[in-house]
C-alpha cells in the first residue's frame, strides 16, 4: 500500500470535515498511527475498501478526540 496516497487521503478526509490545510490537527506521529490503523484494517477485512476504511478512521479519530484504538 502506498503510504503517500494514504497520507493524502487522510489529509483530504480532514479537509472534508472543514479543517483548513494549515490547521490540520495532525503531527507526523498522528499520520503514522492512522496509517498503521489503515493497514491493520486492510489486512483484517475480507473485501477491504481503502476509501471507506480511511473515512471510518478519520471519523473515529475526530469523534474520540484523538486515538480511539
PDB file of N, CA and C in Angstrom:
ATOM      1  N   UNK A   1       0.849  -1.165   0.000  1.00  0.00           N
ATOM      2  CA  UNK A   1       0.000   0.000   0.000  1.00  0.00           C
ATOM      3  C   UNK A   1       0.903   1.240   0.000  1.00  0.00           C
ATOM      4  N   UNK A   2       0.565   2.180  -0.816  1.00  0.00           N
ATOM      5  CA  UNK A   2       1.356   3.407  -0.979  1.00  0.00           C
ATOM      6  C   UNK A   2       1.090   4.380   0.177  1.00  0.00           C
ATOM      7  N   UNK A   3       2.119   4.619   0.965  1.00  0.00           N
ATOM      8  CA  UNK A   3       1.995   5.474   2.150  1.00  0.00           C
ATOM      9  C   UNK A   3       1.610   6.906   1.782  1.00  0.00           C
ATOM     10  N   UNK A   4       2.212   7.450   0.738  1.00  0.00           N
ATOM     11  CA  UNK A   4       1.909   8.825   0.336  1.00  0.00           C
ATOM     12  C   UNK A   4       0.436   8.981  -0.045  1.00  0.00           C
ATOM     13  N   UNK A   5      -0.097   7.970  -0.725  1.00  0.00           N
ATOM     14  CA  UNK A   5      -1.506   8.012  -1.120  1.00  0.00           C
ATOM     15  C   UNK A   5      -2.406   8.027   0.111  1.00  0.00           C
ATOM     16  N   UNK A   6      -2.119   7.162   1.066  1.00  0.00           N
ATOM     17  CA  UNK A   6      -2.945   7.094   2.275  1.00  0.00           C
ATOM     18  C   UNK A   6      -2.826   8.389   3.071  1.00  0.00           C
ATOM     19  N   UNK A   7      -1.632   8.947   3.183  1.00  0.00           N
ATOM     20  CA  UNK A   7      -1.456  10.227   3.885  1.00  0.00           C
ATOM     21  C   UNK A   7      -2.305  11.312   3.212  1.00  0.00           C
ATOM     22  N   UNK A   8      -2.297  11.339   1.883  1.00  0.00           N
ATOM     23  CA  UNK A   8      -3.071  12.329   1.146  1.00  0.00           C
ATOM     24  C   UNK A   8      -4.566  12.105   1.365  1.00  0.00           C
ATOM     25  N   UNK A   9      -4.994  10.855   1.392  1.00  0.00           N
ATOM     26  CA  UNK A   9      -6.403  10.549   1.649  1.00  0.00           C
ATOM     27  C   UNK A   9      -6.795  10.986   3.056  1.00  0.00           C
ATOM     28  N   UNK A  10      -5.910  10.797   4.027  1.00  0.00           N
ATOM     29  CA  UNK A  10      -6.171  11.228   5.399  1.00  0.00           C
ATOM     30  C   UNK A  10      -6.303  12.747   5.440  1.00  0.00           C
ATOM     31  N   UNK A  11      -5.359  13.434   4.820  1.00  0.00           N
ATOM     32  CA  UNK A  11      -5.392  14.907   4.797  1.00  0.00           C
ATOM     33  C   UNK A  11      -6.686  15.396   4.153  1.00  0.00           C
ATOM     34  N   UNK A  12      -7.051  14.821   3.012  1.00  0.00           N
ATOM     35  CA  UNK A  12      -8.270  15.225   2.314  1.00  0.00           C
ATOM     36  C   UNK A  12      -9.517  14.906   3.134  1.00  0.00           C
ATOM     37  N   UNK A  13      -9.478  13.815   3.864  1.00  0.00           N
ATOM     38  CA  UNK A  13     -10.607  13.476   4.729  1.00  0.00           C
ATOM     39  C   UNK A  13     -10.820  14.516   5.813  1.00  0.00           C
ATOM     40  N   UNK A  14      -9.726  14.997   6.403  1.00  0.00           N
ATOM     41  CA  UNK A  14      -9.854  16.050   7.414  1.00  0.00           C
ATOM     42  C   UNK A  14     -10.356  17.338   6.786  1.00  0.00           C
ATOM     43  N   UNK A  15      -9.949  17.617   5.565  1.00  0.00           N
ATOM     44  CA  UNK A  15     -10.438  18.819   4.886  1.00  0.00           C
ATOM     45  C   UNK A  15     -11.941  18.739   4.659  1.00  0.00           C
ATOM     46  N   UNK A  16     -12.476  17.548   4.440  1.00  0.00           N
ATOM     47  CA  UNK A  16     -13.919  17.379   4.276  1.00  0.00           C
ATOM     48  C   UNK A  16     -14.669  17.707   5.567  1.00  0.00           C
ATOM     49  N   UNK A  17     -13.995  17.590   6.689  1.00  0.00           N
ATOM     50  CA  UNK A  17     -14.605  17.928   7.972  1.00  0.00           C
ATOM     51  C   UNK A  17     -14.322  19.379   8.355  1.00  0.00           C
ATOM     52  N   UNK A  18     -14.096  20.213   7.351  1.00  0.00           N
ATOM     53  CA  UNK A  18     -13.922  21.658   7.498  1.00  0.00           C
ATOM     54  C   UNK A  18     -12.668  22.080   8.242  1.00  0.00           C
ATOM     55  N   UNK A  19     -11.640  21.275   8.199  1.00  0.00           N
ATOM     56  CA  UNK A  19     -10.346  21.712   8.708  1.00  0.00           C
ATOM     57  C   UNK A  19      -9.610  22.380   7.556  1.00  0.00           C
ATOM     58  N   UNK A  20      -8.924  23.461   7.835  1.00  0.00           N
ATOM     59  CA  UNK A  20      -8.110  24.114   6.814  1.00  0.00           C
ATOM     60  C   UNK A  20      -6.796  23.363   6.686  1.00  0.00           C
ATOM     61  N   UNK A  21      -6.216  23.400   5.511  1.00  0.00           N
ATOM     62  CA  UNK A  21      -4.961  22.692   5.281  1.00  0.00           C
ATOM     63  C   UNK A  21      -3.885  23.154   6.255  1.00  0.00           C
ATOM     64  N   UNK A  22      -3.885  24.441   6.601  1.00  0.00           N
ATOM     65  CA  UNK A  22      -2.872  24.980   7.504  1.00  0.00           C
ATOM     66  C   UNK A  22      -3.129  24.596   8.953  1.00  0.00           C
ATOM     67  N   UNK A  23      -4.345  24.185   9.270  1.00  0.00           N
ATOM     68  CA  UNK A  23      -4.672  23.923  10.671  1.00  0.00           C
ATOM     69  C   UNK A  23      -5.054  22.465  10.928  1.00  0.00           C
ATOM     70  N   UNK A  24      -4.582  21.566  10.092  1.00  0.00           N
ATOM     71  CA  UNK A  24      -4.868  20.161  10.339  1.00  0.00           C
ATOM     72  C   UNK A  24      -4.304  19.773  11.699  1.00  0.00           C
ATOM     73  N   UNK A  25      -5.102  19.055  12.485  1.00  0.00           N
ATOM     74  CA  UNK A  25      -4.682  18.759  13.860  1.00  0.00           C
ATOM     75  C   UNK A  25      -3.748  17.551  13.970  1.00  0.00           C
ATOM     76  N   UNK A  26      -2.944  17.303  12.944  1.00  0.00           N
ATOM     77  CA  UNK A  26      -2.137  16.085  12.932  1.00  0.00           C
ATOM     78  C   UNK A  26      -0.644  16.371  12.907  1.00  0.00           C
ATOM     79  N   UNK A  27       0.068  15.597  13.701  1.00  0.00           N
ATOM     80  CA  UNK A  27       1.523  15.601  13.643  1.00  0.00           C
ATOM     81  C   UNK A  27       1.961  14.439  12.762  1.00  0.00           C
ATOM     82  N   UNK A  28       3.228  14.341  12.495  1.00  0.00           N
ATOM     83  CA  UNK A  28       3.744  13.212  11.715  1.00  0.00           C
ATOM     84  C   UNK A  28       3.464  11.899  12.444  1.00  0.00           C
ATOM     85  N   UNK A  29       3.562  11.909  13.761  1.00  0.00           N
ATOM     86  CA  UNK A  29       3.267  10.703  14.548  1.00  0.00           C
ATOM     87  C   UNK A  29       1.797  10.314  14.419  1.00  0.00           C
ATOM     88  N   UNK A  30       0.905  11.314  14.352  1.00  0.00           N
ATOM     89  CA  UNK A  30      -0.524  11.031  14.162  1.00  0.00           C
ATOM     90  C   UNK A  30      -0.767  10.373  12.805  1.00  0.00           C
ATOM     91  N   UNK A  31      -0.130  10.929  11.767  1.00  0.00           N
ATOM     92  CA  UNK A  31      -0.268  10.336  10.435  1.00  0.00           C
ATOM     93  C   UNK A  31       0.204   8.884  10.449  1.00  0.00           C
ATOM     94  N   UNK A  32       1.315   8.636  11.107  1.00  0.00           N
ATOM     95  CA  UNK A  32       1.866   7.276  11.163  1.00  0.00           C
ATOM     96  C   UNK A  32       0.910   6.338  11.905  1.00  0.00           C
ATOM     97  N   UNK A  33       0.334   6.810  12.994  1.00  0.00           N
ATOM     98  CA  UNK A  33      -0.604   5.999  13.759  1.00  0.00           C
ATOM     99  C   UNK A  33      -1.860   5.692  12.932  1.00  0.00           C
ATOM    100  N   UNK A  34      -2.373   6.704  12.243  1.00  0.00           N
ATOM    101  CA  UNK A  34      -3.546   6.495  11.395  1.00  0.00           C
ATOM    102  C   UNK A  34      -3.220   5.545  10.238  1.00  0.00           C
ATOM    103  N   UNK A  35      -2.044   5.707   9.639  1.00  0.00           N
ATOM    104  CA  UNK A  35      -1.627   4.813   8.565  1.00  0.00           C
ATOM    105  C   UNK A  35      -1.538   3.371   9.060  1.00  0.00           C
ATOM    106  N   UNK A  36      -0.972   3.169  10.232  1.00  0.00           N
ATOM    107  CA  UNK A  36      -0.876   1.821  10.801  1.00  0.00           C
ATOM    108  C   UNK A  36      -2.258   1.212  11.017  1.00  0.00           C
ATOM    109  N   UNK A  37      -3.201   2.028  11.464  1.00  0.00           N
ATOM    110  CA  UNK A  37      -4.558   1.526  11.668  1.00  0.00           C
ATOM    111  C   UNK A  37      -5.218   1.177  10.328  1.00  0.00           C
ATOM    112  N   UNK A  38      -4.973   1.973   9.296  1.00  0.00           N
ATOM    113  CA  UNK A  38      -5.490   1.654   7.959  1.00  0.00           C
ATOM    114  C   UNK A  38      -4.937   0.305   7.517  1.00  0.00           C
ATOM    115  N   UNK A  39      -3.646   0.116   7.688  1.00  0.00           N
ATOM    116  CA  UNK A  39      -3.009  -1.137   7.283  1.00  0.00           C
ATOM    117  C   UNK A  39      -3.598  -2.328   8.037  1.00  0.00           C
ATOM    118  N   UNK A  40      -3.824  -2.175   9.340  1.00  0.00           N
ATOM    119  CA  UNK A  40      -4.414  -3.261  10.134  1.00  0.00           C
ATOM    120  C   UNK A  40      -5.807  -3.622   9.638  1.00  0.00           C
ATOM    121  N   UNK A  41      -6.607  -2.592   9.385  1.00  0.00           N
ATOM    122  CA  UNK A  41      -7.983  -2.852   8.933  1.00  0.00           C
ATOM    123  C   UNK A  41      -8.006  -3.429   7.526  1.00  0.00           C
ATOM    124  N   UNK A  42      -7.074  -3.010   6.677  1.00  0.00           N
ATOM    125  CA  UNK A  42      -6.993  -3.571   5.321  1.00  0.00           C
ATOM    126  C   UNK A  42      -6.659  -5.055   5.390  1.00  0.00           C
ATOM    127  N   UNK A  43      -5.776  -5.432   6.298  1.00  0.00           N
ATOM    128  CA  UNK A  43      -5.398  -6.840   6.453  1.00  0.00           C
ATOM    129  C   UNK A  43      -6.533  -7.660   7.063  1.00  0.00           C
ATOM    130  N   UNK A  44      -7.308  -7.046   7.928  1.00  0.00           N
ATOM    131  CA  UNK A  44      -8.350  -7.745   8.663  1.00  0.00           C
ATOM    132  C   UNK A  44      -9.621  -7.956   7.831  1.00  0.00           C
ATOM    133  N   UNK A  45      -9.972  -6.992   6.988  1.00  0.00           N
ATOM    134  CA  UNK A  45     -11.220  -7.065   6.225  1.00  0.00           C
ATOM    135  C   UNK A  45     -11.121  -8.061   5.079  1.00  0.00           C
ATOM    136  N   UNK A  46     -12.243  -8.722   4.819  1.00  0.00           N
ATOM    137  CA  UNK A  46     -12.299  -9.709   3.734  1.00  0.00           C
ATOM    138  C   UNK A  46     -12.241  -9.013   2.380  1.00  0.00           C
ATOM    139  N   UNK A  47     -13.048  -7.976   2.205  1.00  0.00           N
ATOM    140  CA  UNK A  47     -13.056  -7.196   0.969  1.00  0.00           C
ATOM    141  C   UNK A  47     -12.791  -5.734   1.323  1.00  0.00           C
ATOM    142  N   UNK A  48     -11.548  -5.385   1.564  1.00  0.00           N
ATOM    143  CA  UNK A  48     -11.254  -4.029   2.037  1.00  0.00           C
ATOM    144  C   UNK A  48     -11.500  -2.965   0.969  1.00  0.00           C
ATOM    145  N   UNK A  49     -12.047  -1.849   1.407  1.00  0.00           N
ATOM    146  CA  UNK A  49     -12.253  -0.673   0.570  1.00  0.00           C
ATOM    147  C   UNK A  49     -11.442   0.448   1.216  1.00  0.00           C
ATOM    148  N   UNK A  50     -10.334   0.805   0.598  1.00  0.00           N
ATOM    149  CA  UNK A  50      -9.407   1.768   1.188  1.00  0.00           C
ATOM    150  C   UNK A  50     -10.094   3.076   1.535  1.00  0.00           C
ATOM    151  N   UNK A  51     -10.879   3.609   0.617  1.00  0.00           N
ATOM    152  CA  UNK A  51     -11.544   4.891   0.859  1.00  0.00           C
ATOM    153  C   UNK A  51     -12.463   4.804   2.076  1.00  0.00           C
ATOM    154  N   UNK A  52     -13.250   3.761   2.163  1.00  0.00           N
ATOM    155  CA  UNK A  52     -14.170   3.594   3.287  1.00  0.00           C
ATOM    156  C   UNK A  52     -13.422   3.437   4.610  1.00  0.00           C
ATOM    157  N   UNK A  53     -12.353   2.676   4.602  1.00  0.00           N
ATOM    158  CA  UNK A  53     -11.563   2.470   5.820  1.00  0.00           C
ATOM    159  C   UNK A  53     -10.943   3.785   6.289  1.00  0.00           C
ATOM    160  N   UNK A  54     -10.379   4.556   5.374  1.00  0.00           N
ATOM    161  CA  UNK A  54      -9.774   5.849   5.741  1.00  0.00           C
ATOM    162  C   UNK A  54     -10.835   6.768   6.321  1.00  0.00           C
ATOM    163  N   UNK A  55     -12.003   6.838   5.690  1.00  0.00           N
ATOM    164  CA  UNK A  55     -13.072   7.703   6.194  1.00  0.00           C
ATOM    165  C   UNK A  55     -13.533   7.266   7.587  1.00  0.00           C
ATOM    166  N   UNK A  56     -13.649   5.966   7.815  1.00  0.00           N
ATOM    167  CA  UNK A  56     -14.050   5.461   9.131  1.00  0.00           C
ATOM    168  C   UNK A  56     -13.027   5.816  10.199  1.00  0.00           C
ATOM    169  N   UNK A  57     -11.752   5.705   9.863  1.00  0.00           N
ATOM    170  CA  UNK A  57     -10.690   6.009  10.820  1.00  0.00           C
ATOM    171  C   UNK A  57     -10.667   7.499  11.155  1.00  0.00           C
ATOM    172  N   UNK A  58     -10.862   8.341  10.164  1.00  0.00           N
ATOM    173  CA  UNK A  58     -10.910   9.787  10.409  1.00  0.00           C
ATOM    174  C   UNK A  58     -12.092  10.124  11.310  1.00  0.00           C
ATOM    175  N   UNK A  59     -13.235   9.547  11.014  1.00  0.00           N
ATOM    176  CA  UNK A  59     -14.425   9.792  11.838  1.00  0.00           C
ATOM    177  C   UNK A  59     -14.176   9.347  13.279  1.00  0.00           C
ATOM    178  N   UNK A  60     -13.620   8.144  13.427  1.00  0.00           N
ATOM    179  CA  UNK A  60     -13.305   7.650  14.777  1.00  0.00           C
ATOM    180  C   UNK A  60     -12.350   8.593  15.499  1.00  0.00           C
ATOM    181  N   UNK A  61     -11.327   9.048  14.795  1.00  0.00           N
ATOM    182  CA  UNK A  61     -10.337   9.955  15.381  1.00  0.00           C
ATOM    183  C   UNK A  61     -10.995  11.250  15.851  1.00  0.00           C
ATOM    184  N   UNK A  62     -11.845  11.817  15.018  1.00  0.00           N
ATOM    185  CA  UNK A  62     -12.474  13.093  15.370  1.00  0.00           C
ATOM    186  C   UNK A  62     -13.515  12.949  16.473  1.00  0.00           C
ATOM    187  N   UNK A  63     -14.267  11.886  16.469  1.00  0.00           N
ATOM    188  CA  UNK A  63     -15.313  11.737  17.474  1.00  0.00           C
ATOM    189  C   UNK A  63     -14.751  11.312  18.829  1.00  0.00           C
ATOM    190  N   UNK A  64     -13.602  10.694  18.830  1.00  0.00           N
ATOM    191  CA  UNK A  64     -12.964  10.284  20.088  1.00  0.00           C
ATOM    192  C   UNK A  64     -11.946  11.320  20.558  1.00  0.00           C
ATOM    193  N   UNK A  65     -11.776  12.402  19.774  1.00  0.00           N
ATOM    194  CA  UNK A  65     -10.822  13.468  20.085  1.00  0.00           C
ATOM    195  C   UNK A  65      -9.412  12.917  20.314  1.00  0.00           C
ATOM    196  N   UNK A  66      -8.998  12.101  19.409  1.00  0.00           N
ATOM    197  CA  UNK A  66      -7.669  11.509  19.489  1.00  0.00           C
ATOM    198  C   UNK A  66      -7.713  10.055  19.105  1.00  0.00           C
ATOM    199  N   UNK A  67      -6.722   9.333  19.461  1.00  0.00           N
ATOM    200  CA  UNK A  67      -6.595   7.934  19.064  1.00  0.00           C
ATOM    201  C   UNK A  67      -7.643   7.058  19.725  1.00  0.00           C
ATOM    202  N   UNK A  68      -8.598   6.502  18.959  1.00  0.00           N
ATOM    203  CA  UNK A  68      -9.656   5.690  19.539  1.00  0.00           C
ATOM    204  C   UNK A  68      -9.290   4.221  19.704  1.00  0.00           C
ATOM    205  N   UNK A  69      -8.181   3.787  19.207  1.00  0.00           N
ATOM    206  CA  UNK A  69      -7.870   2.359  19.272  1.00  0.00           C
ATOM    207  C   UNK A  69      -6.824   2.057  20.293  1.00  0.00           C
TER     208      UNK A  69
END
